[in-house]
XYZ file of N, CA, C and O in Angstrom:
352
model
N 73.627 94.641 90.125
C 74.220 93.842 91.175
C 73.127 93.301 92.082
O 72.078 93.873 92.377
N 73.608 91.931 92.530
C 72.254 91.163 93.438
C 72.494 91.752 95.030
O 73.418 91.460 95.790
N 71.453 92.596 95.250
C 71.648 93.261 96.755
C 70.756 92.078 97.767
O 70.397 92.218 98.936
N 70.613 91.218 97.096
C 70.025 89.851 97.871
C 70.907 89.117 98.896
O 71.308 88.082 98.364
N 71.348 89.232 100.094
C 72.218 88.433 100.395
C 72.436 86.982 100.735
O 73.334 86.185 101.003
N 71.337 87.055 100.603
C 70.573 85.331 101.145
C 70.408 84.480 99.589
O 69.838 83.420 99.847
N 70.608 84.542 98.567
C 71.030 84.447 97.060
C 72.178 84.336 96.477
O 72.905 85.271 96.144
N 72.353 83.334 96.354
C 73.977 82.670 95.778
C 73.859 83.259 94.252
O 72.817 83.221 93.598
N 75.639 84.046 93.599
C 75.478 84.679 92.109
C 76.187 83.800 91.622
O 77.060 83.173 92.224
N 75.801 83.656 90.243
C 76.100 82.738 89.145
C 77.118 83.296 88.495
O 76.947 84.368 87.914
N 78.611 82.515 88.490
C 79.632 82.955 87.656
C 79.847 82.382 86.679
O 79.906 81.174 86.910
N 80.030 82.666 85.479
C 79.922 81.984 83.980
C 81.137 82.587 83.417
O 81.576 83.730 83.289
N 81.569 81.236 83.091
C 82.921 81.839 81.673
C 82.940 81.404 80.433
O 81.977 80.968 79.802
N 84.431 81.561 79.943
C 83.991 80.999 78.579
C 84.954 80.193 78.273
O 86.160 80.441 78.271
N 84.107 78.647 77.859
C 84.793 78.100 78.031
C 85.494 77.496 76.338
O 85.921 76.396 75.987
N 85.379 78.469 75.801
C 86.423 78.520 74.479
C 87.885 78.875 74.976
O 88.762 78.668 74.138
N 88.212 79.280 75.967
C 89.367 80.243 76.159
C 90.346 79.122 77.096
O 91.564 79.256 77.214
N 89.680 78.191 77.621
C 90.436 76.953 78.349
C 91.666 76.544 78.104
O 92.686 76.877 78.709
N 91.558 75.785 77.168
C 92.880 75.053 76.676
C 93.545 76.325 76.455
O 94.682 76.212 76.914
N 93.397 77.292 76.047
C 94.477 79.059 75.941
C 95.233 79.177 76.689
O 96.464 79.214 76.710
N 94.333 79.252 77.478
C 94.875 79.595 79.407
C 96.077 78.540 79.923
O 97.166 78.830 80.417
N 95.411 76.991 79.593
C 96.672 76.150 80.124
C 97.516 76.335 79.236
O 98.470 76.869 79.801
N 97.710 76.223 78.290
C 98.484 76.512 77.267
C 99.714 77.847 77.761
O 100.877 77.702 77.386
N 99.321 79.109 78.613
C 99.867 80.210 78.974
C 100.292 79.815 80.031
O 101.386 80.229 80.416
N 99.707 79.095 80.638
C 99.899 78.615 82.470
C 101.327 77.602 82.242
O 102.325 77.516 82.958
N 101.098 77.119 81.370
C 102.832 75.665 81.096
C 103.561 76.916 80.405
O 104.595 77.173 81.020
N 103.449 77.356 79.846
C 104.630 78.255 78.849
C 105.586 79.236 80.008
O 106.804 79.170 80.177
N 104.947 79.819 80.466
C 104.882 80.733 81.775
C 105.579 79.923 82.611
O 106.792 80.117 82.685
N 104.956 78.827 83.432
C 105.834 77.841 84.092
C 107.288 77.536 83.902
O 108.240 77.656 84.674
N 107.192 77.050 82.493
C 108.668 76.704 81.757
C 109.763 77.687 81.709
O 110.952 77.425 81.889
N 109.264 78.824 81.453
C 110.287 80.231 81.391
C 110.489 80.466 82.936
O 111.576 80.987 83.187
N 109.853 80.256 83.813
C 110.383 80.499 85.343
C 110.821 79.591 85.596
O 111.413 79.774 86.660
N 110.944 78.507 85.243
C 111.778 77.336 85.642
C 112.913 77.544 85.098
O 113.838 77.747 85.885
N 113.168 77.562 83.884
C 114.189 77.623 83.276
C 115.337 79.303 83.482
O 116.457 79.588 83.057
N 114.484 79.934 84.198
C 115.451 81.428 84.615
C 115.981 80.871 86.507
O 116.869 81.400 87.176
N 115.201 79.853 86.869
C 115.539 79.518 88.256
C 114.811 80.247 89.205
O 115.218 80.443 90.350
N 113.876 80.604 88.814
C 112.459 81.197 90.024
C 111.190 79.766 90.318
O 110.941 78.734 89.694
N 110.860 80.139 91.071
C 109.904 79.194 91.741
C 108.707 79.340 90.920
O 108.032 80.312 91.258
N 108.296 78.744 90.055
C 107.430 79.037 89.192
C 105.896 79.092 90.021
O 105.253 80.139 89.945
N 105.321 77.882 90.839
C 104.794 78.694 92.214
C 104.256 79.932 92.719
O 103.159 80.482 92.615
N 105.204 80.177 93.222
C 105.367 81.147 93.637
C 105.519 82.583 93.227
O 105.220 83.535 93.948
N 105.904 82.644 92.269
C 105.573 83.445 91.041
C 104.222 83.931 90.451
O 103.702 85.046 90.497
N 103.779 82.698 89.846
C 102.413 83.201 89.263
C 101.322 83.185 90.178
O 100.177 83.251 89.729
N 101.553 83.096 91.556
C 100.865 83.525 92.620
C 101.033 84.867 92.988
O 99.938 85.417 93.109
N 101.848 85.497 93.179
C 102.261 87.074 92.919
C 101.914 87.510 91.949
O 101.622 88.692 92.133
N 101.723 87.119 90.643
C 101.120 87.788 89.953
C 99.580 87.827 90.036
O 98.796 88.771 89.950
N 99.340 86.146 90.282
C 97.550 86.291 90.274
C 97.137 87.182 91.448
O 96.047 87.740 91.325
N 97.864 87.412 92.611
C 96.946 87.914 93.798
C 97.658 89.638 93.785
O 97.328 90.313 94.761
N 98.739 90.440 92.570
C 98.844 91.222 93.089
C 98.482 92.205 91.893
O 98.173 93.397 91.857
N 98.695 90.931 90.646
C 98.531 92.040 89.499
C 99.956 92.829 88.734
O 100.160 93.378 87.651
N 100.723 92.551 89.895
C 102.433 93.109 89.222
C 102.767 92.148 88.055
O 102.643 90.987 88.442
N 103.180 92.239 86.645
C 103.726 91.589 85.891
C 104.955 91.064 85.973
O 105.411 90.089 85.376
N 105.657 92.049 87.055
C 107.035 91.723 87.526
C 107.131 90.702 87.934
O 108.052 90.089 87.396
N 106.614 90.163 88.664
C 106.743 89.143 88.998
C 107.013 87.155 88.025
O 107.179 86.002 88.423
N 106.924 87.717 86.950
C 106.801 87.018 85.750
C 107.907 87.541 84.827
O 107.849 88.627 84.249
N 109.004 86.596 84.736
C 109.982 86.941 83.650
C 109.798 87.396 82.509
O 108.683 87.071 82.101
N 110.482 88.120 81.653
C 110.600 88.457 80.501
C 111.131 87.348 79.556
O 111.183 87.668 78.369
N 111.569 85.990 79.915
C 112.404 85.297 79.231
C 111.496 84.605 78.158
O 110.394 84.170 78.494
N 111.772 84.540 77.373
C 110.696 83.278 76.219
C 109.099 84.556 76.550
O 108.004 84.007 76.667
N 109.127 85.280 76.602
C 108.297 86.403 76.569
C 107.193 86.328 77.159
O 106.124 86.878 76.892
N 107.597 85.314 78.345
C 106.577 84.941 79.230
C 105.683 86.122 80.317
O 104.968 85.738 81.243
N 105.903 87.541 79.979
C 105.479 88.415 80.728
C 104.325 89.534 79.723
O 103.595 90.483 80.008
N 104.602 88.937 78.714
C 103.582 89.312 77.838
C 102.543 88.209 77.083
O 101.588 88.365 76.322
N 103.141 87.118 77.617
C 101.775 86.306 76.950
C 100.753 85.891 78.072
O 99.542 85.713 77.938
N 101.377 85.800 79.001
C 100.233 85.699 80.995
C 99.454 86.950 80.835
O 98.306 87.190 81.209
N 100.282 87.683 80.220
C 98.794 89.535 80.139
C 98.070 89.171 79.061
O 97.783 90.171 78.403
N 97.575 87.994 78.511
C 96.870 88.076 77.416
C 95.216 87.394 78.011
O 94.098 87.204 77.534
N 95.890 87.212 79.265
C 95.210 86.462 80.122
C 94.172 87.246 81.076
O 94.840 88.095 81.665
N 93.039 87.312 81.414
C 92.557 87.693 82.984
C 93.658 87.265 84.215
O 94.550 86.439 84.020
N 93.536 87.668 84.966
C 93.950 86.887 86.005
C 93.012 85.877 86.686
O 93.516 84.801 87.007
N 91.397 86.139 87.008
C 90.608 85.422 87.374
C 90.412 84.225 85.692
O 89.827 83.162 85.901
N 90.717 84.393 84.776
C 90.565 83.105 84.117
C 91.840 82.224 84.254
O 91.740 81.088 83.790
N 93.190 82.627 84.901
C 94.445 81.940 85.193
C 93.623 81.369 86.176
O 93.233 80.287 85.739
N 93.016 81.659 87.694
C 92.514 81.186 88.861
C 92.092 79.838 88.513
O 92.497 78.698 88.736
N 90.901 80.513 87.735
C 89.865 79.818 87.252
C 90.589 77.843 86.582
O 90.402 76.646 86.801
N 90.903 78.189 86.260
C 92.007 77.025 84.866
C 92.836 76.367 86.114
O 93.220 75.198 86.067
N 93.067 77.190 87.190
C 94.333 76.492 88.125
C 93.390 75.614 88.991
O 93.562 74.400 89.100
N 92.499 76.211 89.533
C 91.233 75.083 89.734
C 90.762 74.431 89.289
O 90.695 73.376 89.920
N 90.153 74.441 88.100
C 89.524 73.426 87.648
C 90.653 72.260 87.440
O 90.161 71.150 87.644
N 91.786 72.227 87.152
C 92.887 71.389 86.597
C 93.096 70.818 88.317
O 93.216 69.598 88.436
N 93.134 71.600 89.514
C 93.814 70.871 90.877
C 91.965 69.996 90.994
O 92.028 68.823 91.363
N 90.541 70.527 90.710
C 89.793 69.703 91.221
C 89.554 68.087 90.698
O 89.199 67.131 91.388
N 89.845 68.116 89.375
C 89.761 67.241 88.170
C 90.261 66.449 88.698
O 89.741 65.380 89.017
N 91.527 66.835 88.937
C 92.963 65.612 89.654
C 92.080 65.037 90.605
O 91.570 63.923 90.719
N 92.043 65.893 91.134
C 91.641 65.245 93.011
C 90.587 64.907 92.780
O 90.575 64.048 93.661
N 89.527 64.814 92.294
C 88.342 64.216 92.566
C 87.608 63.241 90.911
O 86.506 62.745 90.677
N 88.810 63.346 90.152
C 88.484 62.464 88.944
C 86.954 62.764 88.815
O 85.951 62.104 89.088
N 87.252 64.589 88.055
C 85.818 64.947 87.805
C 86.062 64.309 85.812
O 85.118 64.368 85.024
C-alpha cells in the first residue's frame, strides 16, 4: 500500500469485462422495472450496501448482478453517465 500521501494511486481494470457488466446493469434494470421497483434506486442499495435484497429474484436478476463486483457495476455506471455528458 502507497503510505505516500502526497501521491495519487492508479486504479486499473479490466476492460474485457465491460460490455458484461452493461449487459447485467440493463437485465437487472428490466426485472425491477417490470416487478414495479425503482430500478434506481435499487441498484443503488445494492451498490452502496452490498444486500442482494435489494435486487429481485425475478428473471434471476439477483443472481446474475452477483456475478458482478460491485465497484465494476460503479465503475460501468460512470463511465456510460461521463461518455454521455461529455461525448468522450
Amino acid at each position: 500500500m502507497n503510505n505516500n500521501l502526497n501521491e495519487t494511486m492508479k486504479f486499473e481494470t479490466n476492460k474485457d469485462i465491460d460490455s458484461e457488466v452493461k449487459k447485467i446493469i440493463f437485465a437487472v434494470y428490466d426485472a425491477l422495472k417490470e416487478k414495479g421497483y425503482d430500478p434506481i434506486n435499487q441498484i443503488i442499495g445494492y451498490i452502496l450496501s452490498g444486500d442482494p435484497t435489494y435486487i429481485t429474484s425475478h428473471k434471476d436478476a439477483r443472481s446474475i448482478i452477483r456475478k458482478v463486483e460491485r465497484d465494476e457495476l460503479l465503475e460501468e455506471i460512470l463511465r456510460s453517465y461521463l461518455e454521455k455528458e461529455n461525448n468522450i
